[in-house]
Short mmCIF file of C-alpha atoms in Angstrom, two decimals:
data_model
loop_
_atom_site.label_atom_id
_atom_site.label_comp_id
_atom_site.label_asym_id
_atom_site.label_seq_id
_atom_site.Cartn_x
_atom_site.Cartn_y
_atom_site.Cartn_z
CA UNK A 3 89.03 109.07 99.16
CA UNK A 4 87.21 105.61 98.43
CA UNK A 5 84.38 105.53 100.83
CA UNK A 6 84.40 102.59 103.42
CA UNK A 7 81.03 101.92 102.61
CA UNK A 8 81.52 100.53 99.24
CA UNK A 9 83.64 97.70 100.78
CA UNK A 10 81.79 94.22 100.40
CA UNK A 11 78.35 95.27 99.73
CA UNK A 12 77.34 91.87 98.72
CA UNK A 13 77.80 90.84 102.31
CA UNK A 14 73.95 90.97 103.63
CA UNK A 15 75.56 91.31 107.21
CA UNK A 16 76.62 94.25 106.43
CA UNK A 17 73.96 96.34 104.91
CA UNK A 18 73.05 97.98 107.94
CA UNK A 19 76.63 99.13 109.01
CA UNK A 20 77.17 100.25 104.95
CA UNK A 21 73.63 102.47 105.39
CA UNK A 22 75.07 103.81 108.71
CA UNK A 23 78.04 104.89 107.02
CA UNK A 24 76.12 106.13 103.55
CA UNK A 25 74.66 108.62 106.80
CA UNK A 26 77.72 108.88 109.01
CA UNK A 27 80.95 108.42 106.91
CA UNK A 28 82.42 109.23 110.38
CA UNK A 29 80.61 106.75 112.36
CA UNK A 30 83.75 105.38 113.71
CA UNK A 31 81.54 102.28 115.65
CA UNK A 32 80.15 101.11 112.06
CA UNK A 33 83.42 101.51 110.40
CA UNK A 34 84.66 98.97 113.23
CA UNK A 35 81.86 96.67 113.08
CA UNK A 36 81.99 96.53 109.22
CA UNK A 37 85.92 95.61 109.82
CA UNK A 38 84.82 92.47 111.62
CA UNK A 39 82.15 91.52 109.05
CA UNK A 40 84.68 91.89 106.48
CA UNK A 41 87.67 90.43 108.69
CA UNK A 42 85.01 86.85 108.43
CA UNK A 43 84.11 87.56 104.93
CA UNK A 44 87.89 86.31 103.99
CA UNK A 45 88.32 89.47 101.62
CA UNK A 46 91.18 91.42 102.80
CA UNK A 47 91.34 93.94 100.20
CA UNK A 48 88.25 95.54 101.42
CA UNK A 49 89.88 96.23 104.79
CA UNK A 50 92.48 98.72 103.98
CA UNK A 51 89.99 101.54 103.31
CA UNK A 52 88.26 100.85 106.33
CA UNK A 53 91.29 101.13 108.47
CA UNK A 54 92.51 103.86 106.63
CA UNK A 55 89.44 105.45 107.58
CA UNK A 56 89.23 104.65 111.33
CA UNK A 57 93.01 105.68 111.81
CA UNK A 58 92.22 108.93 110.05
CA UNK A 59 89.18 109.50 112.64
CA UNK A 60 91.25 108.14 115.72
CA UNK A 61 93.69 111.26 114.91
CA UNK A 62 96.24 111.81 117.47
CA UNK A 63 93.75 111.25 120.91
CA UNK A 64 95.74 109.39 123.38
CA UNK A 65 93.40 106.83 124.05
CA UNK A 66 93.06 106.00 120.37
CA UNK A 67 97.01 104.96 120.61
CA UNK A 68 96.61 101.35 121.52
CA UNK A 69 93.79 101.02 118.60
CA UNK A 70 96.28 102.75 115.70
CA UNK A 71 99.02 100.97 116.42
CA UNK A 72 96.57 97.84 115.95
CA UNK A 73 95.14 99.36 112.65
CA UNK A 74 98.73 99.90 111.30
CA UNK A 75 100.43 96.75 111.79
CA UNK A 76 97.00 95.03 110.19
CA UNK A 77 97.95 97.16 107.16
CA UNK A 78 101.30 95.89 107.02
CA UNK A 79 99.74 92.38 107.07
CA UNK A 80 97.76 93.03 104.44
CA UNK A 81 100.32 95.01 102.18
CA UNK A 82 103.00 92.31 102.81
CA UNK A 83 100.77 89.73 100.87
CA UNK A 84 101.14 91.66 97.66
CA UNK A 85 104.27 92.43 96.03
CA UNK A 86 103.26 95.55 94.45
CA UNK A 87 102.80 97.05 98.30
CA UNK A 88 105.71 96.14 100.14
CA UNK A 89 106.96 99.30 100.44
CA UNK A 90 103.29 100.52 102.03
CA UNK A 91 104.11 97.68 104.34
CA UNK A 92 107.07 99.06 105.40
CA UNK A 93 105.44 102.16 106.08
CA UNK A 94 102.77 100.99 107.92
CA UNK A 95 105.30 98.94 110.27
CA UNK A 96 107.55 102.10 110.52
CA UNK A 97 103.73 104.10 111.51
CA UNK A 98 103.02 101.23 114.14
CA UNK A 99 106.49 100.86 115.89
CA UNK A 100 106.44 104.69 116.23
CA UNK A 101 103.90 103.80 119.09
CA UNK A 102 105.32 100.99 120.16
CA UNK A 103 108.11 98.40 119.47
CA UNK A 104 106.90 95.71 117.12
CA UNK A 105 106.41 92.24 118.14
CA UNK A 106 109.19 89.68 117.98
CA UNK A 107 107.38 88.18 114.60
CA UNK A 108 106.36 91.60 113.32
CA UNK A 109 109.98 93.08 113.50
CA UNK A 110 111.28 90.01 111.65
CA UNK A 111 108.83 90.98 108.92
CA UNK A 112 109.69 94.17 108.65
CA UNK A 113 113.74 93.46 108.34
CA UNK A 114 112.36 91.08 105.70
CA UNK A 115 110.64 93.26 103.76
CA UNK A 116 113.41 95.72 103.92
CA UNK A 117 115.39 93.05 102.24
CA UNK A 118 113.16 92.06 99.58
CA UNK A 119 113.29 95.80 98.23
CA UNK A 120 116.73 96.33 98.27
CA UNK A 121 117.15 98.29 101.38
CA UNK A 122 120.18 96.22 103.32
CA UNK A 123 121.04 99.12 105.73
CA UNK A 124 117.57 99.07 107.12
CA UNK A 125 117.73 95.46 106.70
CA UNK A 126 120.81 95.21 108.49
CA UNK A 127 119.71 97.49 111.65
CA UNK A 128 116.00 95.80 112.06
CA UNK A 129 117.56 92.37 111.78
CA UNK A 130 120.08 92.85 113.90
CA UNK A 131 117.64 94.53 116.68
CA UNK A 132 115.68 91.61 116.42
CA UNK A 133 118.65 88.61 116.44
CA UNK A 134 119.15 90.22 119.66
CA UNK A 135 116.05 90.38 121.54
CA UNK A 136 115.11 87.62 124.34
CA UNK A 137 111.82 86.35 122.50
CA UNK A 138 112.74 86.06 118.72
CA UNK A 139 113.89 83.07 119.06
CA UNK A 140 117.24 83.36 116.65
CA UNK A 141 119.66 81.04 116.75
CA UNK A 142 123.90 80.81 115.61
CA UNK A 143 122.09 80.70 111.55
CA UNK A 144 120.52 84.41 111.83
CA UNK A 145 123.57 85.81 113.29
CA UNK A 146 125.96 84.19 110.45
CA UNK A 147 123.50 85.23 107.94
CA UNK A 148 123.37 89.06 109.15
CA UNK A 149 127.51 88.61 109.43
CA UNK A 150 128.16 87.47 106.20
CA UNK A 151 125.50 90.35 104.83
CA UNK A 152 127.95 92.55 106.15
CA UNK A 153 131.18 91.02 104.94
CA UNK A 154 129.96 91.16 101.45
CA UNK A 155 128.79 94.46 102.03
CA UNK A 156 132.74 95.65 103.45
CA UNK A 157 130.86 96.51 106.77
CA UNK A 158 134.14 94.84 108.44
CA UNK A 159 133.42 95.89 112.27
CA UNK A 160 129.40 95.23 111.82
CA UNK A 161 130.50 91.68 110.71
CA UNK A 162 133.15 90.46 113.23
CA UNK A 163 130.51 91.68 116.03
CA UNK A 164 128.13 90.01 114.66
CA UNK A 165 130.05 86.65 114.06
CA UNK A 166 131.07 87.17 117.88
CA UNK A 167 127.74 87.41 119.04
CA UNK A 168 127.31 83.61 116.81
CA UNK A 169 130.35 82.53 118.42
CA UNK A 170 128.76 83.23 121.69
CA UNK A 171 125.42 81.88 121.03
CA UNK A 172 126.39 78.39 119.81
CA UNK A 173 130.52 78.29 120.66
CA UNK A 174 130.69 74.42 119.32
CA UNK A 175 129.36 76.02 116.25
CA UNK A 176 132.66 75.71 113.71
CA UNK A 177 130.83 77.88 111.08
CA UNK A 178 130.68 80.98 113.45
CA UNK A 179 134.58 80.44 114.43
CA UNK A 180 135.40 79.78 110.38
CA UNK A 181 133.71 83.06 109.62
CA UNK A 182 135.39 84.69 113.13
CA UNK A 183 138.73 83.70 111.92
CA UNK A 184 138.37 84.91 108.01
CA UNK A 185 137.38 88.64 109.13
CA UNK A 186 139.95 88.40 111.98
CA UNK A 187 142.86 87.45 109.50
CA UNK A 188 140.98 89.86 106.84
CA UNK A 189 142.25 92.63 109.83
CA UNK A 190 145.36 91.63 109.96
CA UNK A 191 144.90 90.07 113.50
CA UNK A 192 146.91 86.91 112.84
CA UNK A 193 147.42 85.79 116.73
CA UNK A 194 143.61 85.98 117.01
CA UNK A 195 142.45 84.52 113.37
CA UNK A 196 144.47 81.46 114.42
CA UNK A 197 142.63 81.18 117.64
CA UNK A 198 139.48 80.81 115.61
CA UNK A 199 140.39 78.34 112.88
CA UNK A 200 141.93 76.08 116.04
CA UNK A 201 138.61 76.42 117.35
CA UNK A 202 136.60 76.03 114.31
CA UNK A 203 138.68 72.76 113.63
CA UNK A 204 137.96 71.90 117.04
CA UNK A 205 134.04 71.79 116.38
CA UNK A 206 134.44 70.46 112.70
CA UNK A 207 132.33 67.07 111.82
CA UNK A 208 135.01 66.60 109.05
#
């Protein structure tokens, strides 16, 4: 286990919170103060073993709850940035929302990064949750995106619900009835599939 200490020792700030923890490696008060000196010293890197190290000494105490669920979503920051550690990203995410639900900006991160690595079921589920919730601020483009994920995918139900809910969100949007209409007519529901193209030619600019 890399010691916390041996983060940013050429920060003179931090000597005495590096000496505390060359005493203490459990002094969870310099672990946090060295955080903040490193948070200003614009070196990320050197935060994940300090975090690592404070969640490992906050354990499972109830009033450390707020504080981890802090620490782990700053990991998933810092992971994101590098290629190499999306999936500890995704981990750290999936640690954070397990004590509570990730913010609107967060959860759009983690569908995201669920997509970069191939992973389009998780993708699909974490996008969805978050197309969906009052403060993301999604619009008719997220919905048709996550719908047309799942038509190329032969997720046939997943899709049409999904181009209904764009249909709903923005119904002068021709796009969302085109789309409608194809997986309609895809189901053999002719009477309805021609409902939608009407409607999509409705709300066409051609």
């Amino acid at each position: 286990r890399q010691n916390p200490a041996s983060a940013n020792r050429d920060l003179p700030a931090a000597a005495g919170y590096r000496l505390a923890l060359d005493l203490d490696p459990d002094d969870l008060e310099a672990i946090r103060s060295l955080s903040v000196v490193t948070e200003a010293s614009m070196d990320p890197a050197d935060l994940i073993p300090l975090h690592q190290r404070e969640i490992e000494l906050l354990g499972t105490e109830p009033n450390g709850r707020e504080r981890r669920g802090e620490l782990w979503r700053k990991l998933a920051t810092l992971y994101r940035s590098d290629d190499e550690t999306r999936p500890e990203a995704i981990d750290a995410y999936l640690e954070a929302e397990k004590i509570e639900r990730l913010s609107a900006p967060d959860e759009l991160a983690l569908a995201r990064l669920f997509e970069s690595v191939g992973n389009l079921e998780e993708f699909s589920t974490v996008f969805g949750r978050w197309c969906d919730r009052e403060d993301a601020g999604s619009d008719v483009s997220d919905h048709l995106e996550l719908a047309r994920m799942n038509q190329s995918r032969n997720e046939s139900a997943l899709a049409e619900q999904r181009a209904e809910r764009a249909t709903a969100v923005a119904p002068e949007n021709a796009d969302a009835w085109s789309l409608l209409a194809e997986l309609k007519r895809a189901d053999d529901r002719l009477e309805v599939a021609a409902d939608a193209f009407e409607r999509a030619a409705d709300h066409s600019s051609a």
